[in-house]
Structure formats: C-alpha cells, structure tokens
C-alpha cells in the first residue's frame, strides 16, 4: 500500500489523489471478484440464447433423480406452461424459463425464485421446497390485458410419488378423462383455446374472470350492455370471437379482448370445444 502510493507519487500524482486512485481500483477489483463469485460459485448467470441452448421451446417436466425435478417453463400470453406442477415435499426443482411471445415475469411466491421470461433466451434457477403448500407463480411484468390473470402454481405435497402437471400440451388428452372419448375437433378446439390464451380470461368452471366464463356458454341466455337479450348461439359466439366488441355481456368491459386472427377452421374447432363445456363442469 505504502509502496504503491510512493510509486504513484513518483509518477507525478499528488499524494491524496494517489490514495483515492488506490481505493477506486480496489473497489473496481472487488466488484469484479464479486461478479466472478456470483457467476462461478453461486452460478447466477445471464440468460443464454436459445440458439446456444439445446433445450427448445417445448415445455416439459421430468424427474432427474429421486428428489430432483427439471421443468422447462414457457411463458405466453397469459399463462405458464405447465400451469400447475405438483412435486413431493423436499424436492429440488431446476427451472428453465423462456417466453414464446413478449417479456413476462416469473416470481414464485414464498421462494427467492424471480426470473424474467425473455423471448429467445433461457433463464434458469433452482428451488428447493422444504415445506408443503401451494406456491403461486406470478407474472410480474406487464404483458397485456390478461397480465393480472397470468398465474400458475407449484403444489408441494407430502408423500407424492413422482410429479403431476396441468396445462402442458401433452396434458390435453387428459381432458378426455372427464367425459370419455374426446372428439378430435374438440381436442383441437382446446388447443386453439390454449394457444390463443382464451383460458386466461375465460374460466371453464363458472368463475368470473376478465371475460364471461366458458362454462355452459353455448345457448346461454345473455343480456348485453345495450340491454339486448340474446341466446349465445353459434352465430353470436363466432361474432364474439372475431369481433369481440360488437356485443358485450352485461357486467363486463369492452376493449378487453383482442380480435383473434383465427381462420374458419380454428373458429369451428373452438366452437366444438365450447359446446362441450356444461355449466355443471368444474
Ligand atoms: Cu405475463 Cu404479465
């Protein structure tokens, strides 16, 4: 320290300036060491580019060993895939996260996990769940009109064997379990509903979200904001899918839903799916 400041004086620095320079260099060096410590010891890294990463956009969950699970989450307007993940108490979860549209947030309440889902990149973190319970996953980056409904959850359950998921594309056939064989167009309709984020704003169990619930929507008698009474028949539903602002159901706000760029076929699939949702369904 003394030698270094003498050396700086000999170079022509005034003594005080030389000391300040040493402090400044020390701080800068300390910072670099902390960055290196974070990257190599704590393994906190900037997200990698998808192109550099062998993992694709396919959302999935797998069990790595007895107590470790790996989940590739895809965030999209306005849901997480998988939306629900159930794992046993004590499990460690490796999370990989990306987005298929805009920037989303990924905060797991009750843990330190807090990532951004950025299109084209993969972020990762690891969470260990020592206590059973439901840990909500919350999108904390404004991502459009369904942002406030963009939630998922991780359910940590005592004694669960393996894991369970909901909301993965591969979970779609499970829908059939509720009512026997699922017609192919209904399955496709469900795919359209998830792909375009319909279910973020329309529940299938009667719960009121941003838009009217899909439960029992087909042939439901509705009153519009202009006082008109109509039956939600095919024609009305089709119009509401393609031009959502035409007839708003009483109690709901206009301009919440974007006109969906669906082709004839996709609309037909969606209608086939909507017709299967009875009001008694949970
Ligand atoms: Cu996704 Cu806000």
PDB file of C-alpha atoms and ligand atoms in Angstrom:
ATOM      1  CA  UNK A   1       0.000   0.000   0.000  1.00  0.00           C
ATOM      2  CA  UNK A   2       2.758   2.426   1.085  1.00  0.00           C
ATOM      3  CA  UNK A   3       4.970   1.343  -1.793  1.00  0.00           C
ATOM      4  CA  UNK A   4       2.140   1.658  -4.290  1.00  0.00           C
ATOM      5  CA  UNK A   5       1.288   5.202  -3.135  1.00  0.00           C
ATOM      6  CA  UNK A   6       5.010   6.171  -3.217  1.00  0.00           C
ATOM      7  CA  UNK A   7       5.151   4.769  -6.733  1.00  0.00           C
ATOM      8  CA  UNK A   8       2.147   6.873  -7.785  1.00  0.00           C
ATOM      9  CA  UNK A   9       3.745   9.998  -6.237  1.00  0.00           C
ATOM     10  CA  UNK A  10       6.900   9.312  -8.240  1.00  0.00           C
ATOM     11  CA  UNK A  11       4.707   9.052 -11.373  1.00  0.00           C
ATOM     12  CA  UNK A  12       3.557  12.601 -10.632  1.00  0.00           C
ATOM     13  CA  UNK A  13       0.214  12.016  -8.795  1.00  0.00           C
ATOM     14  CA  UNK A  14      -0.396  14.313  -5.782  1.00  0.00           C
ATOM     15  CA  UNK A  15      -0.380  12.111  -2.601  1.00  0.00           C
ATOM     16  CA  UNK A  16      -4.146  12.392  -1.873  1.00  0.00           C
ATOM     17  CA  UNK A  17      -5.074  11.656  -5.476  1.00  0.00           C
ATOM     18  CA  UNK A  18      -2.817   8.613  -5.441  1.00  0.00           C
ATOM     19  CA  UNK A  19      -4.583   7.263  -2.333  1.00  0.00           C
ATOM     20  CA  UNK A  20      -8.014   7.858  -3.877  1.00  0.00           C
ATOM     21  CA  UNK A  21      -6.873   6.073  -7.001  1.00  0.00           C
ATOM     22  CA  UNK A  22      -5.838   3.037  -4.954  1.00  0.00           C
ATOM     23  CA  UNK A  23      -9.222   2.981  -3.188  1.00  0.00           C
ATOM     24  CA  UNK A  24     -11.038   3.291  -6.541  1.00  0.00           C
ATOM     25  CA  UNK A  25      -9.004   0.496  -8.105  1.00  0.00           C
ATOM     26  CA  UNK A  26      -9.609  -1.626  -5.010  1.00  0.00           C
ATOM     27  CA  UNK A  27     -13.389  -1.108  -5.292  1.00  0.00           C
ATOM     28  CA  UNK A  28     -13.403  -1.887  -9.006  1.00  0.00           C
ATOM     29  CA  UNK A  29     -11.341  -5.041  -8.416  1.00  0.00           C
ATOM     30  CA  UNK A  30     -13.626  -6.043  -5.542  1.00  0.00           C
ATOM     31  CA  UNK A  31     -16.652  -5.690  -7.796  1.00  0.00           C
ATOM     32  CA  UNK A  32     -15.099  -7.871 -10.463  1.00  0.00           C
ATOM     33  CA  UNK A  33     -14.354 -10.507  -7.829  1.00  0.00           C
ATOM     34  CA  UNK A  34     -17.986 -10.405  -6.651  1.00  0.00           C
ATOM     35  CA  UNK A  35     -19.223 -10.819 -10.241  1.00  0.00           C
ATOM     36  CA  UNK A  36     -16.874 -13.778 -10.694  1.00  0.00           C
ATOM     37  CA  UNK A  37     -18.043 -15.231  -7.356  1.00  0.00           C
ATOM     38  CA  UNK A  38     -21.702 -14.891  -8.412  1.00  0.00           C
ATOM     39  CA  UNK A  39     -21.068 -16.482 -11.786  1.00  0.00           C
ATOM     40  CA  UNK A  40     -18.776 -19.354 -10.799  1.00  0.00           C
ATOM     41  CA  UNK A  41     -19.714 -20.071  -7.188  1.00  0.00           C
ATOM     42  CA  UNK A  42     -23.395 -19.122  -6.987  1.00  0.00           C
ATOM     43  CA  UNK A  43     -23.987 -19.993 -10.659  1.00  0.00           C
ATOM     44  CA  UNK A  44     -26.003 -16.818 -11.280  1.00  0.00           C
ATOM     45  CA  UNK A  45     -25.642 -16.180 -14.982  1.00  0.00           C
ATOM     46  CA  UNK A  46     -27.188 -14.004 -17.623  1.00  0.00           C
ATOM     47  CA  UNK A  47     -29.761 -15.955 -19.648  1.00  0.00           C
ATOM     48  CA  UNK A  48     -28.307 -17.949 -22.525  1.00  0.00           C
ATOM     49  CA  UNK A  49     -29.595 -17.553 -26.053  1.00  0.00           C
ATOM     50  CA  UNK A  50     -31.965 -20.239 -27.258  1.00  0.00           C
ATOM     51  CA  UNK A  51     -29.700 -20.791 -30.227  1.00  0.00           C
ATOM     52  CA  UNK A  52     -26.874 -21.731 -27.852  1.00  0.00           C
ATOM     53  CA  UNK A  53     -29.088 -23.908 -25.776  1.00  0.00           C
ATOM     54  CA  UNK A  54     -30.006 -27.467 -26.635  1.00  0.00           C
ATOM     55  CA  UNK A  55     -33.370 -27.019 -24.962  1.00  0.00           C
ATOM     56  CA  UNK A  56     -36.106 -25.988 -27.338  1.00  0.00           C
ATOM     57  CA  UNK A  57     -39.327 -24.128 -26.696  1.00  0.00           C
ATOM     58  CA  UNK A  58     -41.170 -27.333 -25.798  1.00  0.00           C
ATOM     59  CA  UNK A  59     -42.465 -27.018 -22.244  1.00  0.00           C
ATOM     60  CA  UNK A  60     -41.828 -30.177 -20.256  1.00  0.00           C
ATOM     61  CA  UNK A  61     -41.189 -31.659 -16.845  1.00  0.00           C
ATOM     62  CA  UNK A  62     -39.010 -34.618 -15.993  1.00  0.00           C
ATOM     63  CA  UNK A  63     -37.642 -36.343 -12.945  1.00  0.00           C
ATOM     64  CA  UNK A  64     -33.825 -36.331 -12.881  1.00  0.00           C
ATOM     65  CA  UNK A  65     -33.255 -38.429  -9.784  1.00  0.00           C
ATOM     66  CA  UNK A  66     -35.103 -39.409  -6.648  1.00  0.00           C
ATOM     67  CA  UNK A  67     -35.556 -35.886  -5.363  1.00  0.00           C
ATOM     68  CA  UNK A  68     -34.717 -33.638  -8.297  1.00  0.00           C
ATOM     69  CA  UNK A  69     -37.073 -32.472 -10.998  1.00  0.00           C
ATOM     70  CA  UNK A  70     -36.486 -30.335 -14.049  1.00  0.00           C
ATOM     71  CA  UNK A  71     -39.148 -28.101 -15.536  1.00  0.00           C
ATOM     72  CA  UNK A  72     -38.901 -26.157 -18.771  1.00  0.00           C
ATOM     73  CA  UNK A  73     -41.458 -23.402 -18.436  1.00  0.00           C
ATOM     74  CA  UNK A  74     -42.794 -21.465 -21.374  1.00  0.00           C
ATOM     75  CA  UNK A  75     -44.493 -18.184 -20.540  1.00  0.00           C
ATOM     76  CA  UNK A  76     -47.002 -16.864 -23.056  1.00  0.00           C
ATOM     77  CA  UNK A  77     -49.985 -14.529 -23.107  1.00  0.00           C
ATOM     78  CA  UNK A  78     -51.326 -15.197 -20.481  1.00  0.00           C
ATOM     79  CA  UNK A  79     -50.305 -18.409 -18.915  1.00  0.00           C
ATOM     80  CA  UNK A  80     -47.411 -20.560 -17.893  1.00  0.00           C
ATOM     81  CA  UNK A  81     -46.879 -23.982 -19.395  1.00  0.00           C
ATOM     82  CA  UNK A  82     -47.048 -26.059 -17.260  1.00  0.00           C
ATOM     83  CA  UNK A  83     -49.624 -24.040 -15.333  1.00  0.00           C
ATOM     84  CA  UNK A  84     -49.685 -26.407 -12.381  1.00  0.00           C
ATOM     85  CA  UNK A  85     -46.843 -28.622 -11.226  1.00  0.00           C
ATOM     86  CA  UNK A  86     -47.136 -30.994  -8.286  1.00  0.00           C
ATOM     87  CA  UNK A  87     -43.970 -32.332  -6.661  1.00  0.00           C
ATOM     88  CA  UNK A  88     -43.219 -34.003  -3.346  1.00  0.00           C
ATOM     89  CA  UNK A  89     -42.075 -32.132  -0.254  1.00  0.00           C
ATOM     90  CA  UNK A  90     -38.284 -31.802  -0.090  1.00  0.00           C
ATOM     91  CA  UNK A  91     -37.880 -31.894  -3.869  1.00  0.00           C
ATOM     92  CA  UNK A  92     -35.414 -29.678  -5.707  1.00  0.00           C
ATOM     93  CA  UNK A  93     -36.690 -28.138  -8.899  1.00  0.00           C
ATOM     94  CA  UNK A  94     -34.439 -26.980 -11.710  1.00  0.00           C
ATOM     95  CA  UNK A  95     -36.351 -24.306 -13.555  1.00  0.00           C
ATOM     96  CA  UNK A  96     -35.612 -23.292 -17.142  1.00  0.00           C
ATOM     97  CA  UNK A  97     -37.738 -20.471 -18.470  1.00  0.00           C
ATOM     98  CA  UNK A  98     -38.406 -18.814 -21.775  1.00  0.00           C
ATOM     99  CA  UNK A  99     -41.227 -16.898 -23.445  1.00  0.00           C
ATOM    100  CA  UNK A 100     -42.889 -17.552 -26.772  1.00  0.00           C
ATOM    101  CA  UNK A 101     -44.198 -14.003 -27.278  1.00  0.00           C
ATOM    102  CA  UNK A 102     -43.440 -10.960 -25.119  1.00  0.00           C
ATOM    103  CA  UNK A 103     -41.454 -10.420 -21.921  1.00  0.00           C
ATOM    104  CA  UNK A 104     -43.089 -11.959 -18.862  1.00  0.00           C
ATOM    105  CA  UNK A 105     -42.097 -12.223 -15.231  1.00  0.00           C
ATOM    106  CA  UNK A 106     -41.777 -15.418 -13.203  1.00  0.00           C
ATOM    107  CA  UNK A 107     -41.924 -14.995  -9.457  1.00  0.00           C
ATOM    108  CA  UNK A 108     -42.551 -17.989  -7.233  1.00  0.00           C
ATOM    109  CA  UNK A 109     -44.176 -16.657  -4.089  1.00  0.00           C
ATOM    110  CA  UNK A 110     -42.608 -17.860  -0.872  1.00  0.00           C
ATOM    111  CA  UNK A 111     -39.226 -18.533  -2.520  1.00  0.00           C
ATOM    112  CA  UNK A 112     -36.319 -16.490  -3.845  1.00  0.00           C
ATOM    113  CA  UNK A 113     -37.052 -17.539  -7.432  1.00  0.00           C
ATOM    114  CA  UNK A 114     -37.551 -14.464  -9.581  1.00  0.00           C
ATOM    115  CA  UNK A 115     -36.805 -14.579 -13.310  1.00  0.00           C
ATOM    116  CA  UNK A 116     -37.714 -12.728 -16.458  1.00  0.00           C
ATOM    117  CA  UNK A 117     -39.094 -14.762 -19.362  1.00  0.00           C
ATOM    118  CA  UNK A 118     -37.498 -13.188 -22.399  1.00  0.00           C
ATOM    119  CA  UNK A 119     -38.257 -14.431 -25.924  1.00  0.00           C
ATOM    120  CA  UNK A 120     -35.196 -16.075 -27.459  1.00  0.00           C
ATOM    121  CA  UNK A 121     -33.382 -16.622 -24.178  1.00  0.00           C
ATOM    122  CA  UNK A 122     -33.462 -19.208 -21.418  1.00  0.00           C
ATOM    123  CA  UNK A 123     -33.183 -18.195 -17.775  1.00  0.00           C
ATOM    124  CA  UNK A 124     -32.678 -20.727 -15.033  1.00  0.00           C
ATOM    125  CA  UNK A 125     -32.793 -21.128 -11.314  1.00  0.00           C
ATOM    126  CA  UNK A 126     -33.084 -23.882  -8.737  1.00  0.00           C
ATOM    127  CA  UNK A 127     -35.641 -24.036  -5.959  1.00  0.00           C
ATOM    128  CA  UNK A 128     -35.793 -26.479  -3.073  1.00  0.00           C
ATOM    129  CA  UNK A 129     -39.194 -26.918  -1.472  1.00  0.00           C
ATOM    130  CA  UNK A 130     -38.819 -27.951   2.155  1.00  0.00           C
ATOM    131  CA  UNK A 131     -42.370 -27.152   3.191  1.00  0.00           C
ATOM    132  CA  UNK A 132     -45.612 -28.480   1.694  1.00  0.00           C
ATOM    133  CA  UNK A 133     -48.095 -25.979   0.349  1.00  0.00           C
ATOM    134  CA  UNK A 134     -49.156 -24.117  -2.765  1.00  0.00           C
ATOM    135  CA  UNK A 135     -46.615 -21.710  -4.219  1.00  0.00           C
ATOM    136  CA  UNK A 136     -48.216 -19.342  -6.729  1.00  0.00           C
ATOM    137  CA  UNK A 137     -46.210 -18.386  -9.826  1.00  0.00           C
ATOM    138  CA  UNK A 138     -46.906 -14.780 -10.705  1.00  0.00           C
ATOM    139  CA  UNK A 139     -46.133 -12.814 -13.859  1.00  0.00           C
ATOM    140  CA  UNK A 140     -44.790  -9.509 -12.578  1.00  0.00           C
ATOM    141  CA  UNK A 141     -44.067  -7.825 -15.897  1.00  0.00           C
ATOM    142  CA  UNK A 142     -46.990  -6.091 -17.600  1.00  0.00           C
ATOM    143  CA  UNK A 143     -47.681  -8.169 -20.708  1.00  0.00           C
ATOM    144  CA  UNK A 144     -51.077  -7.083 -21.985  1.00  0.00           C
ATOM    145  CA  UNK A 145     -54.726  -7.122 -20.990  1.00  0.00           C
ATOM    146  CA  UNK A 146     -54.592 -10.573 -19.381  1.00  0.00           C
ATOM    147  CA  UNK A 147     -51.477  -9.826 -17.319  1.00  0.00           C
ATOM    148  CA  UNK A 148     -53.267  -9.756 -13.975  1.00  0.00           C
ATOM    149  CA  UNK A 149     -54.612 -13.262 -14.577  1.00  0.00           C
ATOM    150  CA  UNK A 150     -51.273 -14.730 -15.567  1.00  0.00           C
ATOM    151  CA  UNK A 151     -50.622 -17.094 -12.703  1.00  0.00           C
ATOM    152  CA  UNK A 152     -49.555 -20.665 -12.251  1.00  0.00           C
ATOM    153  CA  UNK A 153     -48.667 -22.705  -9.219  1.00  0.00           C
ATOM    154  CA  UNK A 154     -46.332 -25.259  -7.803  1.00  0.00           C
ATOM    155  CA  UNK A 155     -48.046 -27.550  -5.327  1.00  0.00           C
ATOM    156  CA  UNK A 156     -45.716 -29.229  -2.881  1.00  0.00           C
ATOM    157  CA  UNK A 157     -47.350 -32.330  -1.461  1.00  0.00           C
ATOM    158  CA  UNK A 158     -46.225 -34.664   1.322  1.00  0.00           C
ATOM    159  CA  UNK A 159     -45.583 -38.189   0.116  1.00  0.00           C
ATOM    160  CA  UNK A 160     -46.386 -37.588  -3.557  1.00  0.00           C
ATOM    161  CA  UNK A 161     -44.756 -40.171  -5.811  1.00  0.00           C
ATOM    162  CA  UNK A 162     -43.150 -38.538  -8.840  1.00  0.00           C
ATOM    163  CA  UNK A 163     -44.785 -35.440 -10.264  1.00  0.00           C
ATOM    164  CA  UNK A 164     -48.019 -34.285 -11.884  1.00  0.00           C
ATOM    165  CA  UNK A 165     -48.643 -31.469 -14.328  1.00  0.00           C
ATOM    166  CA  UNK A 166     -51.508 -29.451 -15.732  1.00  0.00           C
ATOM    167  CA  UNK A 167     -51.501 -27.156 -18.716  1.00  0.00           C
ATOM    168  CA  UNK A 168     -48.802 -28.881 -20.757  1.00  0.00           C
ATOM    169  CA  UNK A 169     -49.678 -29.502 -24.408  1.00  0.00           C
ATOM    170  CA  UNK A 170     -49.214 -33.200 -23.635  1.00  0.00           C
ATOM    171  CA  UNK A 171     -51.857 -32.918 -20.901  1.00  0.00           C
ATOM    172  CA  UNK A 172     -54.595 -32.184 -23.446  1.00  0.00           C
ATOM    173  CA  UNK A 173     -55.753 -35.812 -23.834  1.00  0.00           C
ATOM    174  CA  UNK A 174     -56.414 -35.843 -20.073  1.00  0.00           C
ATOM    175  CA  UNK A 175     -59.434 -33.701 -20.852  1.00  0.00           C
ATOM    176  CA  UNK A 176     -60.941 -36.847 -22.311  1.00  0.00           C
ATOM    177  CA  UNK A 177     -60.883 -38.499 -18.913  1.00  0.00           C
ATOM    178  CA  UNK A 178     -63.708 -36.207 -17.791  1.00  0.00           C
ATOM    179  CA  UNK A 179     -66.200 -37.229 -20.459  1.00  0.00           C
ATOM    180  CA  UNK A 180     -64.991 -40.349 -22.195  1.00  0.00           C
ATOM    181  CA  UNK A 181     -63.594 -40.123 -25.716  1.00  0.00           C
ATOM    182  CA  UNK A 182     -62.763 -36.618 -26.858  1.00  0.00           C
ATOM    183  CA  UNK A 183     -63.712 -35.868 -30.444  1.00  0.00           C
ATOM    184  CA  UNK A 184     -60.669 -34.748 -32.449  1.00  0.00           C
ATOM    185  CA  UNK A 185     -62.204 -31.349 -33.269  1.00  0.00           C
ATOM    186  CA  UNK A 186     -62.862 -30.755 -29.567  1.00  0.00           C
ATOM    187  CA  UNK A 187     -59.253 -31.549 -28.741  1.00  0.00           C
ATOM    188  CA  UNK A 188     -58.178 -29.173 -31.498  1.00  0.00           C
ATOM    189  CA  UNK A 189     -60.562 -26.546 -30.144  1.00  0.00           C
ATOM    190  CA  UNK A 190     -58.982 -26.888 -26.722  1.00  0.00           C
ATOM    191  CA  UNK A 191     -55.585 -26.453 -28.372  1.00  0.00           C
ATOM    192  CA  UNK A 192     -56.784 -23.246 -30.058  1.00  0.00           C
ATOM    193  CA  UNK A 193     -58.151 -22.011 -26.712  1.00  0.00           C
ATOM    194  CA  UNK A 194     -54.784 -22.552 -25.002  1.00  0.00           C
ATOM    195  CA  UNK A 195     -52.715 -21.330 -27.930  1.00  0.00           C
ATOM    196  CA  UNK A 196     -54.560 -18.013 -28.095  1.00  0.00           C
ATOM    197  CA  UNK A 197     -54.694 -17.579 -24.328  1.00  0.00           C
ATOM    198  CA  UNK A 198     -58.514 -17.675 -24.158  1.00  0.00           C
ATOM    199  CA  UNK A 199     -58.443 -19.546 -20.866  1.00  0.00           C
ATOM    200  CA  UNK A 200     -56.518 -16.780 -19.125  1.00  0.00           C
ATOM    201  CA  UNK A 201     -59.633 -14.591 -19.239  1.00  0.00           C
ATOM    202  CA  UNK A 202     -62.458 -17.141 -19.556  1.00  0.00           C
ATOM    203  CA  UNK A 203     -62.735 -19.791 -16.861  1.00  0.00           C
ATOM    204  CA  UNK A 204     -64.244 -23.200 -17.540  1.00  0.00           C
ATOM    205  CA  UNK A 205     -65.704 -23.604 -14.044  1.00  0.00           C
ATOM    206  CA  UNK A 206     -68.037 -20.630 -13.827  1.00  0.00           C
ATOM    207  CA  UNK A 207     -65.571 -18.291 -12.098  1.00  0.00           C
ATOM    208  CA  UNK A 208     -65.864 -14.712 -13.324  1.00  0.00           C
ATOM    209  CA  UNK A 209     -62.547 -13.511 -14.754  1.00  0.00           C
ATOM    210  CA  UNK A 210     -61.922 -10.711 -17.264  1.00  0.00           C
ATOM    211  CA  UNK A 211     -64.470 -12.244 -19.630  1.00  0.00           C
ATOM    212  CA  UNK A 212     -67.588 -14.382 -19.151  1.00  0.00           C
ATOM    213  CA  UNK A 213     -66.942 -17.964 -18.076  1.00  0.00           C
ATOM    214  CA  UNK A 214     -66.978 -20.605 -20.802  1.00  0.00           C
ATOM    215  CA  UNK A 215     -68.914 -22.954 -18.532  1.00  0.00           C
ATOM    216  CA  UNK A 216     -72.311 -23.523 -20.110  1.00  0.00           C
ATOM    217  CA  UNK A 217     -71.734 -20.683 -22.539  1.00  0.00           C
ATOM    218  CA  UNK A 218     -73.369 -22.421 -25.507  1.00  0.00           C
ATOM    219  CA  UNK A 219     -77.032 -21.437 -25.735  1.00  0.00           C
ATOM    220  CA  UNK A 220     -76.826 -19.406 -22.537  1.00  0.00           C
ATOM    221  CA  UNK A 221     -79.306 -16.512 -22.379  1.00  0.00           C
ATOM    222  CA  UNK A 222     -77.356 -13.308 -22.043  1.00  0.00           C
ATOM    223  CA  UNK A 223     -78.072  -9.620 -21.773  1.00  0.00           C
ATOM    224  CA  UNK A 224     -75.705  -7.231 -23.491  1.00  0.00           C
ATOM    225  CA  UNK A 225     -74.547  -3.873 -22.143  1.00  0.00           C
ATOM    226  CA  UNK A 226     -77.039  -2.229 -24.501  1.00  0.00           C
ATOM    227  CA  UNK A 227     -79.898  -4.152 -22.886  1.00  0.00           C
ATOM    228  CA  UNK A 228     -80.429  -6.614 -25.711  1.00  0.00           C
ATOM    229  CA  UNK A 229     -81.356 -10.203 -24.773  1.00  0.00           C
ATOM    230  CA  UNK A 230     -79.759 -12.858 -26.928  1.00  0.00           C
ATOM    231  CA  UNK A 231     -79.020 -16.538 -26.935  1.00  0.00           C
ATOM    232  CA  UNK A 232     -75.314 -17.333 -27.160  1.00  0.00           C
ATOM    233  CA  UNK A 233     -75.717 -19.458 -30.253  1.00  0.00           C
ATOM    234  CA  UNK A 234     -73.055 -20.338 -32.793  1.00  0.00           C
ATOM    235  CA  UNK A 235     -73.538 -17.099 -34.645  1.00  0.00           C
ATOM    236  CA  UNK A 236     -73.147 -14.970 -31.538  1.00  0.00           C
ATOM    237  CA  UNK A 237     -70.115 -16.886 -30.292  1.00  0.00           C
ATOM    238  CA  UNK A 238     -68.463 -16.645 -33.696  1.00  0.00           C
ATOM    239  CA  UNK A 239     -69.064 -12.913 -33.820  1.00  0.00           C
ATOM    240  CA  UNK A 240     -67.672 -12.528 -30.292  1.00  0.00           C
ATOM    241  CA  UNK A 241     -64.533 -14.445 -31.249  1.00  0.00           C
ATOM    242  CA  UNK A 242     -63.877 -12.425 -34.393  1.00  0.00           C
ATOM    243  CA  UNK A 243     -65.228  -9.007 -33.298  1.00  0.00           C
ATOM    244  CA  UNK A 244     -65.306  -9.121 -29.500  1.00  0.00           C
ATOM    245  CA  UNK A 245     -66.557  -5.560 -29.048  1.00  0.00           C
ATOM    246  CA  UNK A 246     -69.790  -5.978 -31.014  1.00  0.00           C
ATOM    247  CA  UNK A 247     -71.962  -7.275 -28.175  1.00  0.00           C
ATOM    248  CA  UNK A 248     -70.512  -7.116 -24.686  1.00  0.00           C
ATOM    249  CA  UNK A 249     -72.181  -9.180 -21.969  1.00  0.00           C
ATOM    250  CA  UNK A 250     -73.632  -7.081 -19.165  1.00  0.00           C
ATOM    251  CA  UNK A 251     -71.202  -6.720 -16.272  1.00  0.00           C
ATOM    252  CA  UNK A 252     -68.092  -6.884 -18.469  1.00  0.00           C
ATOM    253  CA  UNK A 253     -65.870  -4.229 -20.000  1.00  0.00           C
ATOM    254  CA  UNK A 254     -65.380  -3.591 -23.720  1.00  0.00           C
ATOM    255  CA  UNK A 255     -61.927  -3.445 -25.327  1.00  0.00           C
ATOM    256  CA  UNK A 256     -60.517  -6.184 -23.084  1.00  0.00           C
ATOM    257  CA  UNK A 257     -60.231  -8.824 -25.759  1.00  0.00           C
ATOM    258  CA  UNK A 258     -58.256  -8.558 -28.991  1.00  0.00           C
ATOM    259  CA  UNK A 259     -59.955  -9.635 -32.221  1.00  0.00           C
ATOM    260  CA  UNK A 260     -58.433 -13.070 -32.758  1.00  0.00           C
ATOM    261  CA  UNK A 261     -56.771 -13.840 -36.082  1.00  0.00           C
ATOM    262  CA  UNK A 262     -58.479 -17.232 -36.377  1.00  0.00           C
ATOM    263  CA  UNK A 263     -59.338 -18.889 -39.648  1.00  0.00           C
ATOM    264  CA  UNK A 264     -62.708 -20.578 -40.319  1.00  0.00           C
ATOM    265  CA  UNK A 265     -61.383 -23.961 -39.310  1.00  0.00           C
ATOM    266  CA  UNK A 266     -59.979 -22.751 -35.996  1.00  0.00           C
ATOM    267  CA  UNK A 267     -63.255 -20.982 -35.160  1.00  0.00           C
ATOM    268  CA  UNK A 268     -65.149 -24.212 -35.864  1.00  0.00           C
ATOM    269  CA  UNK A 269     -62.792 -26.157 -33.564  1.00  0.00           C
ATOM    270  CA  UNK A 270     -63.159 -23.562 -30.849  1.00  0.00           C
ATOM    271  CA  UNK A 271     -66.962 -23.710 -31.108  1.00  0.00           C
ATOM    272  CA  UNK A 272     -66.859 -27.507 -30.920  1.00  0.00           C
ATOM    273  CA  UNK A 273     -64.841 -27.204 -27.717  1.00  0.00           C
ATOM    274  CA  UNK A 274     -67.102 -24.506 -26.216  1.00  0.00           C
ATOM    275  CA  UNK A 275     -70.175 -26.662 -26.807  1.00  0.00           C
ATOM    276  CA  UNK A 276     -68.717 -29.374 -24.573  1.00  0.00           C
ATOM    277  CA  UNK A 277     -68.406 -27.077 -21.555  1.00  0.00           C
ATOM    278  CA  UNK A 278     -71.539 -27.523 -19.483  1.00  0.00           C
ATOM    279  CA  UNK A 279     -72.292 -25.191 -16.618  1.00  0.00           C
ATOM    280  CA  UNK A 280     -72.099 -28.112 -14.187  1.00  0.00           C
ATOM    281  CA  UNK A 281     -68.453 -28.705 -15.096  1.00  0.00           C
ATOM    282  CA  UNK A 282     -65.812 -27.949 -12.544  1.00  0.00           C
TER     283      UNK A 282
HETATM  284 CU1  LIG B   1     -47.196 -12.221 -18.442  1.00  0.00          CU
HETATM  285 CU2  LIG B   1     -47.634 -10.240 -17.231  1.00  0.00          CU
END
